[in-house]
mmCIF file of N, CA, C and O in Angstrom:
data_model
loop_
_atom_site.group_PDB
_atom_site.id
_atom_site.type_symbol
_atom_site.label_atom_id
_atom_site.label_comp_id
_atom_site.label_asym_id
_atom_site.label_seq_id
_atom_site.Cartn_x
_atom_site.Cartn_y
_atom_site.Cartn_z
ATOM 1 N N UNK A 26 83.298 143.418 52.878
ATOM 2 C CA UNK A 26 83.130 143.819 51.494
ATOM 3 C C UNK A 26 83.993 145.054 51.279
ATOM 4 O O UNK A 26 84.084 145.923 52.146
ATOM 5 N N UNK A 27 84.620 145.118 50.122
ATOM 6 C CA UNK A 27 85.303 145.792 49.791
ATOM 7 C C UNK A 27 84.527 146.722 48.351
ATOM 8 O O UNK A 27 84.028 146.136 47.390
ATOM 9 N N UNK A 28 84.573 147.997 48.473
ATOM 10 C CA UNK A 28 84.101 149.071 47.190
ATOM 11 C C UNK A 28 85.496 149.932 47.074
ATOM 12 O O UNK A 28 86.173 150.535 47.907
ATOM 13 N N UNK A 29 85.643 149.664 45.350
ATOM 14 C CA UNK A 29 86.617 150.649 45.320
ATOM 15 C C UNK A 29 86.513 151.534 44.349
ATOM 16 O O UNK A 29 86.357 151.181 43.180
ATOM 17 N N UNK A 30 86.591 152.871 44.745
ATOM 18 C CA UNK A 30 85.549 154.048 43.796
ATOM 19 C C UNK A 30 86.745 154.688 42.916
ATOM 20 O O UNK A 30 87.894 154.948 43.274
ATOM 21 N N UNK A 31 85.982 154.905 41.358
ATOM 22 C CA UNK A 31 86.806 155.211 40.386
ATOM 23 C C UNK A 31 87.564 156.749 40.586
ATOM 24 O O UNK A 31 87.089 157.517 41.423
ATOM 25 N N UNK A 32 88.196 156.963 40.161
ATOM 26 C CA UNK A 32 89.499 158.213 39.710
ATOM 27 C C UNK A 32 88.712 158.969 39.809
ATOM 28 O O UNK A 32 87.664 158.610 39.273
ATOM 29 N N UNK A 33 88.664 160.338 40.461
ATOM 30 C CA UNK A 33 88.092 161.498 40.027
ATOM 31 C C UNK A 33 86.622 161.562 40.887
ATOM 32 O O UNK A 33 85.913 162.557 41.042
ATOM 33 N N UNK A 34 86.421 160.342 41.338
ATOM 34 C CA UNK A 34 85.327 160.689 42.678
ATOM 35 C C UNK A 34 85.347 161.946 43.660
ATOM 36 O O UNK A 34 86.238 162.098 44.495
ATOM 37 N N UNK A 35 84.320 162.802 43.492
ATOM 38 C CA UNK A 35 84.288 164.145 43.778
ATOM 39 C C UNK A 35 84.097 163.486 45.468
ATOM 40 O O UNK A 35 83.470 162.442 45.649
ATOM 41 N N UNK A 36 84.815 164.366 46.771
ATOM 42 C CA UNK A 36 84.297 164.137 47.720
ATOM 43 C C UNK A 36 82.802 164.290 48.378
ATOM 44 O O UNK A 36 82.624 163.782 49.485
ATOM 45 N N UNK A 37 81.591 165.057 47.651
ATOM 46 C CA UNK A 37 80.469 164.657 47.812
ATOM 47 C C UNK A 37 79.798 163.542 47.206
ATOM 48 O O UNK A 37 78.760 163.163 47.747
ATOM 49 N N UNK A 38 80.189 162.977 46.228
ATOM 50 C CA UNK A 38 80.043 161.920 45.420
ATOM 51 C C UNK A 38 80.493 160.447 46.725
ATOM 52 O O UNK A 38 79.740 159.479 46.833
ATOM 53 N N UNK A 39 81.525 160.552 47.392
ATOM 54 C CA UNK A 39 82.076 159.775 48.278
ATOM 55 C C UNK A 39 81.026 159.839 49.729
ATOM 56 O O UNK A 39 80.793 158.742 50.238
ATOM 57 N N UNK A 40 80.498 160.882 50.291
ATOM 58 C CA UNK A 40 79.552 161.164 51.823
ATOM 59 C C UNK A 40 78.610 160.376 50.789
ATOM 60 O O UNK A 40 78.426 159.236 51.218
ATOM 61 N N UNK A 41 77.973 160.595 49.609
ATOM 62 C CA UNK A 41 76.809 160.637 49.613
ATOM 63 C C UNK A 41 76.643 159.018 49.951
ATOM 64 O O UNK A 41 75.719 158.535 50.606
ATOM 65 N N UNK A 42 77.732 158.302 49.365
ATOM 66 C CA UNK A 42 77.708 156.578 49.238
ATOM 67 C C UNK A 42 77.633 156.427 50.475
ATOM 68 O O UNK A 42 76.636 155.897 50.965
ATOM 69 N N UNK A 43 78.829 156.926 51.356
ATOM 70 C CA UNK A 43 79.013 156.456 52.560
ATOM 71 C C UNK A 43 77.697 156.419 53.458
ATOM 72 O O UNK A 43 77.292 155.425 54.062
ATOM 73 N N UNK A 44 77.071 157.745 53.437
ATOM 74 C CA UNK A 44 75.325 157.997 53.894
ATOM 75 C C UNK A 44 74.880 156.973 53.604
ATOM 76 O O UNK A 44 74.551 156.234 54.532
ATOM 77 N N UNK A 45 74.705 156.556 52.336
ATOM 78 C CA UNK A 45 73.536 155.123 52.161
ATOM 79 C C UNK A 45 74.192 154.011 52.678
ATOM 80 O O UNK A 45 73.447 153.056 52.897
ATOM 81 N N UNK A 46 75.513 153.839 52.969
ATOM 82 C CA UNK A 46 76.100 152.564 53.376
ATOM 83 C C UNK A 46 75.688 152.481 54.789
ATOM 84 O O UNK A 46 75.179 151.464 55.262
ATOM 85 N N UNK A 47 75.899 153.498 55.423
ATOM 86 C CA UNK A 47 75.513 153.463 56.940
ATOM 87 C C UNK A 47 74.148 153.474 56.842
ATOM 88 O O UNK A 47 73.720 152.606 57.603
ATOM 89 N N UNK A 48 73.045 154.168 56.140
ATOM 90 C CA UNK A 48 71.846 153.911 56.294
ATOM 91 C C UNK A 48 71.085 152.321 56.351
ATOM 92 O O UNK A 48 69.926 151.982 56.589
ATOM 93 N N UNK A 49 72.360 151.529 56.003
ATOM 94 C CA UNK A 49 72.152 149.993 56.291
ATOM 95 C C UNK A 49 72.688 149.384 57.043
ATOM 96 O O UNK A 49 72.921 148.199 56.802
ATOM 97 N N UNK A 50 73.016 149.880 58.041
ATOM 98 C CA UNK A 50 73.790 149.722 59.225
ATOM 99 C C UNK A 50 74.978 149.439 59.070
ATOM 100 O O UNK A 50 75.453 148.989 60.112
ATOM 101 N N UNK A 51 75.566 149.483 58.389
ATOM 102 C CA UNK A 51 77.143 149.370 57.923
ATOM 103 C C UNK A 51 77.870 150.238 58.528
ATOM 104 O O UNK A 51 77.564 151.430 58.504
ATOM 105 N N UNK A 52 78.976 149.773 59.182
ATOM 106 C CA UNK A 52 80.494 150.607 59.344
ATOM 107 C C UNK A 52 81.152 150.231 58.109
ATOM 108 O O UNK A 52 81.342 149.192 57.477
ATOM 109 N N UNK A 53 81.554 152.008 57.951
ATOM 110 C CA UNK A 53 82.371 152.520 56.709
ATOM 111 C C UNK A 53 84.040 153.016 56.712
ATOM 112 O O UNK A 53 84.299 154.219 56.685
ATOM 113 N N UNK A 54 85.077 152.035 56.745
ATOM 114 C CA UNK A 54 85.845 152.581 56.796
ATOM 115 C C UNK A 54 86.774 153.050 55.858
ATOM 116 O O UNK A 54 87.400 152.047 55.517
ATOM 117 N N UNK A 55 87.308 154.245 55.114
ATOM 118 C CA UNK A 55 87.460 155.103 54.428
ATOM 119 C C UNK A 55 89.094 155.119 54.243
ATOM 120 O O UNK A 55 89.753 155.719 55.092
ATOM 121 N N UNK A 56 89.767 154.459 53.129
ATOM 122 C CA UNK A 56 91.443 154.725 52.940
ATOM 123 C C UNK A 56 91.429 155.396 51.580
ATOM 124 O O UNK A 56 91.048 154.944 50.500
ATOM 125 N N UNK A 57 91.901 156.505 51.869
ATOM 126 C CA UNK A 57 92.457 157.796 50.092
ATOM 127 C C UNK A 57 93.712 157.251 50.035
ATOM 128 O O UNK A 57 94.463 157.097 50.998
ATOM 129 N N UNK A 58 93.916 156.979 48.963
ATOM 130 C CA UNK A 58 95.193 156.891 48.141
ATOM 131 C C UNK A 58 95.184 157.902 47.156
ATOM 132 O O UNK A 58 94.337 158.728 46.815
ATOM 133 N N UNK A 59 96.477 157.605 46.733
ATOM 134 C CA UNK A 59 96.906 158.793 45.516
ATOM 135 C C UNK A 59 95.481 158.695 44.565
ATOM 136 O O UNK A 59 94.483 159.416 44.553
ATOM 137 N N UNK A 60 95.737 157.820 43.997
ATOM 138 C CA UNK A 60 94.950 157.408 42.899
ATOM 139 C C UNK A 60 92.990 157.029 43.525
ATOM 140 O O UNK A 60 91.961 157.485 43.028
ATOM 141 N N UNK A 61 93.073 156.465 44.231
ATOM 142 C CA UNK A 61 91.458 155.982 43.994
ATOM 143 C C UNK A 61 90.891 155.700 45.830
ATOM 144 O O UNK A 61 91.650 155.972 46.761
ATOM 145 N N UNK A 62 90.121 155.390 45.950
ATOM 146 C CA UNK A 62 89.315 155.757 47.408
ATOM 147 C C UNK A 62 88.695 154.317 47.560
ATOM 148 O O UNK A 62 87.743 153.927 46.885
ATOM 149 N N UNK A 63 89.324 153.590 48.497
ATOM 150 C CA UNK A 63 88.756 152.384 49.052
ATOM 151 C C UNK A 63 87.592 152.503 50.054
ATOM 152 O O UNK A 63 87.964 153.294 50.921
ATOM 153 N N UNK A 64 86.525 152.129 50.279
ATOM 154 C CA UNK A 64 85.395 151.616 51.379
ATOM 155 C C UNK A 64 85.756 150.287 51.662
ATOM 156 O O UNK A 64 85.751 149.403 50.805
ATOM 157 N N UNK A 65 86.113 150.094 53.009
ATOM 158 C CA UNK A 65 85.724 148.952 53.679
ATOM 159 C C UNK A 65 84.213 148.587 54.487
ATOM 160 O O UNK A 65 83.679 149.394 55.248
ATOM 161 N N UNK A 66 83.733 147.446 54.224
ATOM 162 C CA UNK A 66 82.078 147.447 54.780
ATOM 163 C C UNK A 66 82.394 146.739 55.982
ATOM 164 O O UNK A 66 83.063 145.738 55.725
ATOM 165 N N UNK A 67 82.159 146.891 57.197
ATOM 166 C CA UNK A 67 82.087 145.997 58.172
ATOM 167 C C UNK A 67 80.332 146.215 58.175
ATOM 168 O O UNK A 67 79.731 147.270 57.970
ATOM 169 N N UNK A 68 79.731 144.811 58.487
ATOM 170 C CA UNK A 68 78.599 144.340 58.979
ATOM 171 C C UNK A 68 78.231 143.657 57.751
ATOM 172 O O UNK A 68 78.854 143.464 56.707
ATOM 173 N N UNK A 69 76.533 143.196 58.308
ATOM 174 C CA UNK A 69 76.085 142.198 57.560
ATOM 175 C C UNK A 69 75.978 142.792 56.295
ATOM 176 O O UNK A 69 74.908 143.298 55.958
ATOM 177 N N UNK A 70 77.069 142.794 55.464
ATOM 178 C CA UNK A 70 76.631 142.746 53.996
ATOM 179 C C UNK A 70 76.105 142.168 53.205
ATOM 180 O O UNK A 70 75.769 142.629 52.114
ATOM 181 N N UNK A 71 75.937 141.108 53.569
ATOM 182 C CA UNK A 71 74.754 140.065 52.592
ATOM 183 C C UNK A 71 73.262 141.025 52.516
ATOM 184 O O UNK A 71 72.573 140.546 51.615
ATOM 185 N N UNK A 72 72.834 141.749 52.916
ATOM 186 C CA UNK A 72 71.638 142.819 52.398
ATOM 187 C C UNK A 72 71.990 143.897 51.238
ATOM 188 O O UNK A 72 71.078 144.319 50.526
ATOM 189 N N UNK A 73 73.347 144.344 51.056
ATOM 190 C CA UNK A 73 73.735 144.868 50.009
ATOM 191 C C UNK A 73 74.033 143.844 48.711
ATOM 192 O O UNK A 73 74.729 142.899 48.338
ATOM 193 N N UNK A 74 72.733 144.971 48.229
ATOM 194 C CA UNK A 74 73.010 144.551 46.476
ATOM 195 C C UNK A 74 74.074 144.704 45.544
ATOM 196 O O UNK A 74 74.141 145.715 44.845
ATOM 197 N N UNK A 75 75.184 143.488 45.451
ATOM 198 C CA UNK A 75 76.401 143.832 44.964
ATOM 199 C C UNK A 75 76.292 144.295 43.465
ATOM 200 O O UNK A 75 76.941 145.157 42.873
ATOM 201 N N UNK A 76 75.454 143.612 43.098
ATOM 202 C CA UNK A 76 75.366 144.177 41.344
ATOM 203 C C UNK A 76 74.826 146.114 41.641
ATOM 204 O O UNK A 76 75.461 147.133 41.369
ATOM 205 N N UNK A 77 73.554 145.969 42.229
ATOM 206 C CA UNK A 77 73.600 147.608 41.792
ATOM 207 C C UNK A 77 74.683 148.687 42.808
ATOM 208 O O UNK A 77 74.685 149.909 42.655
ATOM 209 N N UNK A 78 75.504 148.015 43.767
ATOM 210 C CA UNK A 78 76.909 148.581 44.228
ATOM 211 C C UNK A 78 77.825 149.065 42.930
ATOM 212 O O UNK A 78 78.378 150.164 42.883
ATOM 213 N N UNK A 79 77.897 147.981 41.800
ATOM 214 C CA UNK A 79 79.160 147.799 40.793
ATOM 215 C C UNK A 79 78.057 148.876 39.985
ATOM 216 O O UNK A 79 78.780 149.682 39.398
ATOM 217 N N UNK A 80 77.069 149.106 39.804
ATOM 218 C CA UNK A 80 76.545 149.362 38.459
ATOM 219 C C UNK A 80 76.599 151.397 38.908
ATOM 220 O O UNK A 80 76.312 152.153 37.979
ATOM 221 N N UNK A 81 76.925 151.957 40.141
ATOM 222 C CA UNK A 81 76.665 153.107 40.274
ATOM 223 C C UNK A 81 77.911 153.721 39.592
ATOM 224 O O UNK A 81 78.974 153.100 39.628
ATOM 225 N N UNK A 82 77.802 155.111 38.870
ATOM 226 C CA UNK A 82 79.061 155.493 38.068
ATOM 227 C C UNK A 82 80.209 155.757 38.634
ATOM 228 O O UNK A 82 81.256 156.096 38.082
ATOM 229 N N UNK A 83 79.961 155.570 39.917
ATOM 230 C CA UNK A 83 81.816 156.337 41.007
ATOM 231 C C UNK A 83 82.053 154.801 41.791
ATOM 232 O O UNK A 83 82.641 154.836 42.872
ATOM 233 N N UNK A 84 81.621 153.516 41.279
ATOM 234 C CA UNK A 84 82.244 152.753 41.870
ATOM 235 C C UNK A 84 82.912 151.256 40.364
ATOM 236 O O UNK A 84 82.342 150.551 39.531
ATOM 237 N N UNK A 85 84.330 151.483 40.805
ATOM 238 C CA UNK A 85 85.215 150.624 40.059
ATOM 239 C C UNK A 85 84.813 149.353 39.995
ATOM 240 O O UNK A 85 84.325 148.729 39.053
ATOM 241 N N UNK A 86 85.063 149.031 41.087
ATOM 242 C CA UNK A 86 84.593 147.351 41.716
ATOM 243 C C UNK A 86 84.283 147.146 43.121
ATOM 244 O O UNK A 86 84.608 147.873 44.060
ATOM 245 N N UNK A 87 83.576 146.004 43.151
ATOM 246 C CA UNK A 87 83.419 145.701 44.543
ATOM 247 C C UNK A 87 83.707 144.471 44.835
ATOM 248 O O UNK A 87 83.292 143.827 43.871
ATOM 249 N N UNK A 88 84.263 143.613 45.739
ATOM 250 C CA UNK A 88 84.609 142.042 46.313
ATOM 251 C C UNK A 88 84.236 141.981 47.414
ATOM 252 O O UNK A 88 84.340 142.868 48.261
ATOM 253 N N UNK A 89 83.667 140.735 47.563
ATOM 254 C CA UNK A 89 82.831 140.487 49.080
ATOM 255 C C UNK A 89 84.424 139.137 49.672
ATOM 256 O O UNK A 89 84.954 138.207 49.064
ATOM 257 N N UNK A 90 84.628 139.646 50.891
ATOM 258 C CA UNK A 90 85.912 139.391 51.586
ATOM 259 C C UNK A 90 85.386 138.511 52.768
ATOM 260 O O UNK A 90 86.171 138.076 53.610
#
């Protein structure tokens, strides 16, 4: 699964997601670009709720890969 967090995501705004992502046993792996901040999800993501993933205000979109 892929999260990709909107423009202007403060870097505590970014730990705090990452915290709850791992709090579901998820590996989080983390690419900054100029513009916007990708999460990659490794593990069972089928327990993450993709709608309330998309619905939090610092995330753009999400695609399950």
């Amino acid at each position: 699964m892929i999260a990709v967090l909107k423009q202007g995501t403060t870097p505590e705004q970014t730990d705090h997601l990452i915290k709850w992502l791992k709090n579901m046993n998820l590996d989080v792996h983390v690419s900054h670009g100029q513009e916007v901040t990708v999460l990659g999800l490794v593990g069972d993501t089928s327990r993450v709720d993709i709608d309330l993933l998309k619905s939090l205000e610092i995330v753009e979109t999400v695609k399950r890969v």
